[in-house]
Structure formats: C-alpha cells, structure tokens
C-alpha cells in the first residue's frame, strides 16, 4: 500500500467571519474487515478511523468513521474564518499513523 | 439478427448483475437488522426520545454502485455557544455493521453539515440521529435502493 496522500481544497483568502466550504480527500483503501481473500481468509480491517479539523489548534469538527466509509474517503464540510490563521486537518489510521494537511487562510 | 444479439447482451448483463449481487450477500455475512440500529441508537443517546425532523438527509433514491454512495446531511441549528448540534450519528440498517460515522461538532462549526461517501451492502434505510447541546434529539431516515452491493462477500 502506498502512503495515503491527503488533499484539501478551500479558499486561501476570505472576509472576516466568512463561512467557506472545505473539501478533503485522502487516498486510502479503507479495508472493511468484511472481505475475504481468494483462499477464503478474512482480510484484516484497516481503515482511517478518525478525521479532525482545527483552526489555530481549536477543534471545529471531529468525525469517527466506521468500515462503511468508501475507499479514498471524501469529506466536505463548512468552516468559519474568524481571522487570518491556519486550518489543520488530521486523519488517524487504525495502526496509529496520523496523516496531516494544513491550509493558511488570509483575511483581507 | 440485430435484435437477437441485443437480447443476448441484455441477458448476459442480467446474469452478471445477479452474480455480483449474490456475491455481495454471501452466506455467513452477518447483516445488521433494524433492531440492531434501534439498540445502537438507544445506547448512544441514553434512551432520549428522538423527534422526527430538523435533519436534511440527502442520498440518491437508487444507488447503482453500493461501493460509493454520496451522503449529505445538514441539521437545522443556530450553531451558537448556547445552542448547537453536538453529535450526528449515521446508521445503515442493512450493512454488516450498522454504524456509518459519528460527527462531533463544536460552536466553531458554522453548520452542522457534512458530505461523505459510503458503502451499502443492499437496499436499506439510512438513519440519522442528531443531539443538540440542549439535549434535544432529532432523527430522520431515507431508503436507498442498491443495485450492486458494496460490502464484499
């Protein structure tokens, strides 16, 4: 498996207090644990179990994902831009690995 | 002649589709039942009574591919410090595991809304339950017809 690559799309500039949409995508197989290989053995579960979005370290939203989330999970949601600052996004894998992305947004 | 060929192609298509569906609901796979979802909701929300409404749940009525079904939800709420949506839990009544995803919002979230893509094993109801910071619980559900299941066999 290749290393999951997160992608985030959101505006880099906004008006103070503006509500903007964030679209995220991460490449990941999201192995559900329900599938069997060709010898009939169960393929162990390996999914991204949590997604967190923060602004300047303060949590905006947290999502717990279960095996029913599709491969290469897509997640779109809304944030408010209170001031210039950095949004951070973290995806936590079943094996404990954390994949991170960030986006600076300038209010002007 | 042309018709005959077309008919065969169509038949082949149906045979293939039926085969794929049979694979998706292979024997031995434990499917969640509506009772499992009701029990999971009862456990997660501590037996609070859920009221129908306030949640807009968007899913296609017919999903050709159960592997990737777009799901979009939004809960009506002012999203202020004093009154915001704390939690939104999503359930699938006919999946091997009924839990889909749980969302935890904060007053920093301008909308209690998100868009994701989910896997569905078969035709079933999707249930959304939301709890506000004031302890109100709302619910809604929507049926999705699935042509080819997406949870593997």
Short mmCIF file of C-alpha atoms in Angstrom, two decimals:
data_model
loop_
_atom_site.label_atom_id
_atom_site.label_comp_id
_atom_site.label_asym_id
_atom_site.label_seq_id
_atom_site.Cartn_x
_atom_site.Cartn_y
_atom_site.Cartn_z
CA UNK A 1 0.00 0.00 0.00
CA UNK A 2 1.21 3.46 -0.84
CA UNK A 3 1.29 6.17 1.81
CA UNK A 4 -2.08 7.89 2.00
CA UNK A 5 -1.94 11.36 0.48
CA UNK A 6 -4.35 13.94 1.87
CA UNK A 7 -5.73 16.70 -0.32
CA UNK A 8 -7.57 19.79 0.85
CA UNK A 9 -9.37 22.36 -1.25
CA UNK A 10 -10.53 25.61 0.32
CA UNK A 11 -10.09 29.31 -0.43
CA UNK A 12 -6.77 30.88 0.63
CA UNK A 13 -8.36 34.27 1.24
CA UNK A 14 -11.67 35.18 2.87
CA UNK A 15 -13.54 38.04 4.50
CA UNK A 16 -13.56 38.14 8.33
CA UNK A 17 -16.27 35.82 9.61
CA UNK A 18 -16.95 34.32 6.19
CA UNK A 19 -18.29 30.77 6.02
CA UNK A 20 -16.45 28.68 3.45
CA UNK A 21 -16.67 25.10 2.26
CA UNK A 22 -13.72 22.75 2.75
CA UNK A 23 -13.38 19.68 0.54
CA UNK A 24 -10.95 16.97 1.58
CA UNK A 25 -9.86 13.70 0.06
CA UNK A 26 -7.31 11.12 1.18
CA UNK A 27 -6.10 8.10 -0.74
CA UNK A 28 -6.71 5.02 1.41
CA UNK A 29 -8.10 1.55 0.74
CA UNK A 30 -10.40 1.57 3.81
CA UNK A 31 -10.22 -2.23 4.11
CA UNK A 32 -13.50 -3.03 5.85
CA UNK A 33 -12.56 -6.31 7.54
CA UNK A 34 -15.60 -7.95 5.91
CA UNK A 35 -13.85 -9.13 2.77
CA UNK A 36 -12.14 -12.47 2.23
CA UNK A 37 -9.12 -13.16 0.04
CA UNK A 38 -9.21 -15.82 -2.68
CA UNK A 39 -8.32 -18.56 -0.14
CA UNK A 40 -11.34 -17.63 1.98
CA UNK A 41 -9.31 -15.99 4.74
CA UNK A 42 -10.65 -12.78 6.21
CA UNK A 43 -8.67 -9.68 5.20
CA UNK A 44 -7.99 -7.72 8.42
CA UNK A 45 -9.65 -4.36 8.89
CA UNK A 46 -7.53 -1.28 8.21
CA UNK A 47 -9.37 1.99 7.92
CA UNK A 48 -8.95 5.64 8.80
CA UNK A 49 -10.96 5.80 11.99
CA UNK A 50 -10.94 9.49 12.74
CA UNK A 51 -10.84 12.85 11.00
CA UNK A 52 -10.33 16.13 12.87
CA UNK A 53 -10.42 19.72 11.58
CA UNK A 54 -8.99 22.56 13.69
CA UNK A 55 -8.39 26.30 13.40
CA UNK A 56 -5.34 27.60 15.28
CA UNK A 57 -5.44 24.47 17.45
CA UNK A 58 -9.14 24.77 18.32
CA UNK A 59 -11.34 21.89 17.24
CA UNK A 60 -14.06 22.64 14.71
CA UNK A 61 -15.28 19.16 13.95
CA UNK A 62 -14.33 15.55 14.62
CA UNK A 63 -15.64 12.54 12.73
CA UNK A 64 -15.40 8.88 13.76
CA UNK A 65 -15.51 6.72 10.68
CA UNK A 66 -16.61 3.08 10.54
CA UNK A 67 -15.90 0.46 7.85
CA UNK A 68 -18.85 1.64 5.74
CA UNK A 69 -16.89 4.72 4.61
CA UNK A 70 -15.88 4.33 0.96
CA UNK A 71 -12.28 3.86 -0.17
CA UNK A 72 -10.39 7.13 -0.68
CA UNK A 73 -12.61 8.94 1.83
CA UNK A 74 -14.08 12.23 0.68
CA UNK A 75 -15.21 14.69 3.30
CA UNK A 76 -16.75 18.09 2.68
CA UNK A 77 -17.88 20.45 5.46
CA UNK A 78 -18.11 24.12 6.42
CA UNK A 79 -15.85 26.37 8.48
CA UNK A 80 -15.95 29.99 9.55
CA UNK A 81 -12.84 32.12 9.05
CA UNK A 82 -12.68 34.36 12.15
CA UNK A 83 -9.28 35.90 11.28
CA UNK A 84 -6.11 35.14 9.35
CA UNK A 85 -4.75 31.80 10.52
CA UNK A 86 -4.09 28.16 9.81
CA UNK A 87 -6.59 25.34 9.44
CA UNK A 88 -5.20 21.88 10.19
CA UNK A 89 -6.65 18.54 9.19
CA UNK A 90 -5.68 15.16 10.64
CA UNK A 91 -6.63 11.64 9.63
CA UNK A 92 -5.86 8.82 12.10
CA UNK A 93 -5.30 5.31 10.78
CA UNK A 94 -6.17 2.05 12.59
CA UNK A 95 -2.41 1.43 13.00
CA UNK A 96 -1.98 4.78 14.75
CA UNK A 97 -0.40 6.65 11.84
CA UNK A 98 -1.58 10.24 11.50
CA UNK A 99 -1.73 11.97 8.13
CA UNK A 100 -1.78 15.76 8.23
CA UNK A 101 -2.59 18.66 5.96
CA UNK A 102 -2.87 22.38 6.59
CA UNK A 103 -4.09 25.49 4.85
CA UNK A 104 -3.30 29.11 5.67
CA UNK A 105 -6.16 31.50 5.11
CA UNK A 106 -5.64 35.24 4.94
CA UNK A 107 -8.37 37.66 5.88
CA UNK A 108 -8.06 40.85 3.89
CA UNK B 1 -30.37 -10.64 -36.13
CA UNK B 2 -29.53 -7.33 -34.55
CA UNK B 3 -32.36 -7.83 -32.04
CA UNK B 4 -31.18 -11.31 -31.16
CA UNK B 5 -27.70 -10.06 -30.43
CA UNK B 6 -29.05 -7.21 -28.34
CA UNK B 7 -31.24 -9.63 -26.37
CA UNK B 8 -28.28 -11.84 -25.60
CA UNK B 9 -26.20 -8.91 -24.44
CA UNK B 10 -29.00 -7.82 -22.17
CA UNK B 11 -29.37 -11.33 -20.76
CA UNK B 12 -25.63 -11.52 -20.18
CA UNK B 13 -25.82 -8.25 -18.35
CA UNK B 14 -28.57 -9.51 -16.04
CA UNK B 15 -26.71 -12.74 -15.33
CA UNK B 16 -23.59 -10.78 -14.44
CA UNK B 17 -25.53 -8.37 -12.25
CA UNK B 18 -27.27 -11.22 -10.41
CA UNK B 19 -23.92 -12.93 -9.86
CA UNK B 20 -22.44 -9.78 -8.40
CA UNK B 21 -25.42 -9.33 -6.08
CA UNK B 22 -25.19 -12.92 -4.87
CA UNK B 23 -21.51 -12.37 -4.13
CA UNK B 24 -22.24 -9.26 -2.12
CA UNK B 25 -24.66 -11.05 0.22
CA UNK B 26 -22.63 -14.25 0.53
CA UNK B 27 -23.86 -16.65 3.21
CA UNK B 28 -22.19 -16.25 6.56
CA UNK B 29 -22.03 -12.47 6.33
CA UNK B 30 -23.93 -11.11 9.32
CA UNK B 31 -26.29 -8.35 8.28
CA UNK B 32 -27.47 -5.67 10.68
CA UNK B 33 -31.21 -5.60 11.27
CA UNK B 34 -33.37 -2.58 12.11
CA UNK B 35 -33.44 -3.80 15.73
CA UNK B 36 -29.62 -3.54 15.91
CA UNK B 37 -29.84 0.09 14.78
CA UNK B 38 -32.59 0.87 17.30
CA UNK B 39 -30.47 -0.73 20.06
CA UNK B 40 -27.34 1.18 18.95
CA UNK B 41 -29.29 4.47 18.98
CA UNK B 42 -30.74 3.67 22.40
CA UNK B 43 -27.23 3.01 23.73
CA UNK B 44 -25.59 6.08 22.12
CA UNK B 45 -28.30 8.55 23.16
CA UNK B 46 -29.10 7.10 26.58
CA UNK B 47 -32.73 6.36 25.77
CA UNK B 48 -33.60 10.00 25.00
CA UNK B 49 -36.70 10.27 22.84
CA UNK B 50 -35.89 11.28 19.27
CA UNK B 51 -38.26 13.63 17.45
CA UNK B 52 -38.70 13.39 13.67
CA UNK B 53 -37.36 16.36 11.72
CA UNK B 54 -34.72 19.15 11.68
CA UNK B 55 -32.29 16.93 9.72
CA UNK B 56 -31.97 17.16 5.97
CA UNK B 57 -30.57 13.85 4.72
CA UNK B 58 -29.66 13.66 1.05
CA UNK B 59 -28.94 10.32 -0.58
CA UNK B 60 -29.78 9.00 -4.03
CA UNK B 61 -33.06 7.02 -4.14
CA UNK B 62 -31.32 4.44 -6.31
CA UNK B 63 -27.61 3.69 -6.00
CA UNK B 64 -26.25 1.62 -8.88
CA UNK B 65 -22.95 1.03 -7.14
CA UNK B 66 -23.13 0.31 -3.41
CA UNK B 67 -19.39 0.93 -3.07
CA UNK B 68 -19.68 4.70 -3.43
CA UNK B 69 -22.95 6.27 -2.36
CA UNK B 70 -22.88 10.04 -1.73
CA UNK B 71 -24.43 11.13 1.58
CA UNK B 72 -25.10 14.71 2.53
CA UNK B 73 -26.66 15.90 5.79
CA UNK B 74 -27.49 19.20 7.43
CA UNK B 75 -29.14 19.79 10.79
CA UNK B 76 -31.13 22.98 11.36
CA UNK B 77 -29.44 24.85 14.21
CA UNK B 78 -28.25 28.37 15.09
CA UNK B 79 -24.81 26.88 15.94
CA UNK B 80 -24.08 29.34 18.77
CA UNK B 81 -22.33 28.72 22.11
CA UNK B 82 -25.70 28.28 23.80
CA UNK B 83 -27.41 26.16 21.17
CA UNK B 84 -25.50 23.98 18.73
CA UNK B 85 -25.59 20.46 17.36
CA UNK B 86 -23.16 18.35 19.39
CA UNK B 87 -23.39 15.00 17.69
CA UNK B 88 -24.76 13.50 14.49
CA UNK B 89 -24.69 9.71 14.16
CA UNK B 90 -25.42 7.88 10.93
CA UNK B 91 -26.63 4.27 10.72
CA UNK B 92 -27.29 1.75 7.94
CA UNK B 93 -29.96 -0.84 8.78
CA UNK B 94 -28.78 -3.44 6.26
CA UNK B 95 -24.97 -3.31 6.48
CA UNK B 96 -22.79 -5.95 8.21
CA UNK B 97 -22.01 -3.24 10.79
CA UNK B 98 -24.82 -0.74 11.27
CA UNK B 99 -22.66 2.25 12.27
CA UNK B 100 -21.57 4.51 9.39
CA UNK B 101 -20.00 7.56 11.01
CA UNK B 102 -20.33 9.83 14.05
CA UNK B 103 -19.83 13.58 13.77
CA UNK B 104 -18.93 15.77 16.73
CA UNK B 105 -19.47 19.46 16.08
CA UNK B 106 -18.48 22.48 18.19
CA UNK B 107 -19.72 26.09 18.28
CA UNK B 108 -16.75 26.73 15.93
CA UNK B 109 -18.65 24.84 13.21
CA UNK B 110 -20.82 27.28 11.27
CA UNK B 111 -23.14 24.49 10.07
CA UNK B 112 -23.87 21.02 11.39
CA UNK B 113 -23.41 19.64 7.91
CA UNK B 114 -21.09 17.32 6.02
CA UNK B 115 -20.83 15.39 2.83
CA UNK B 116 -19.27 11.91 2.63
CA UNK B 117 -19.35 8.75 0.53
CA UNK B 118 -20.46 5.44 2.00
CA UNK B 119 -20.72 1.74 1.19
CA UNK B 120 -24.07 -0.02 1.27
CA UNK B 121 -24.46 -3.81 1.12
CA UNK B 122 -28.06 -3.86 -0.12
CA UNK B 123 -31.30 -1.87 -0.34
CA UNK B 124 -31.94 -0.43 3.10
CA UNK B 125 -32.80 2.56 5.28
CA UNK B 126 -30.19 5.10 6.35
CA UNK B 127 -30.92 6.67 9.72
CA UNK B 128 -29.50 9.95 11.04
CA UNK B 129 -29.81 10.97 14.70
CA UNK B 130 -28.67 14.37 15.99
CA UNK B 131 -28.30 15.66 19.55
CA UNK B 132 -28.09 19.37 20.41
CA UNK B 133 -26.19 20.98 23.28
CA UNK B 134 -29.57 21.43 25.00
CA UNK B 135 -30.19 17.67 24.92
CA UNK B 136 -32.83 17.64 22.18
CA UNK B 137 -32.64 14.60 19.92
CA UNK B 138 -33.83 14.59 16.30
CA UNK B 139 -33.97 11.80 13.76
CA UNK B 140 -34.77 11.14 10.14
CA UNK B 141 -34.38 8.25 7.71
CA UNK B 142 -34.22 7.61 4.00
CA UNK B 143 -34.40 4.46 1.91
CA UNK B 144 -31.74 3.76 -0.72
CA UNK B 145 -32.24 1.04 -3.34
CA UNK B 146 -28.91 -0.61 -4.09
CA UNK B 147 -28.37 -2.39 -7.43
CA UNK B 148 -24.93 -3.86 -6.71
CA UNK B 149 -23.88 -4.22 -3.07
CA UNK B 150 -20.64 -2.74 -1.84
CA UNK B 151 -19.50 -4.56 1.29
CA UNK B 152 -17.74 -7.56 -0.20
CA UNK B 153 -18.60 -11.21 0.45
#
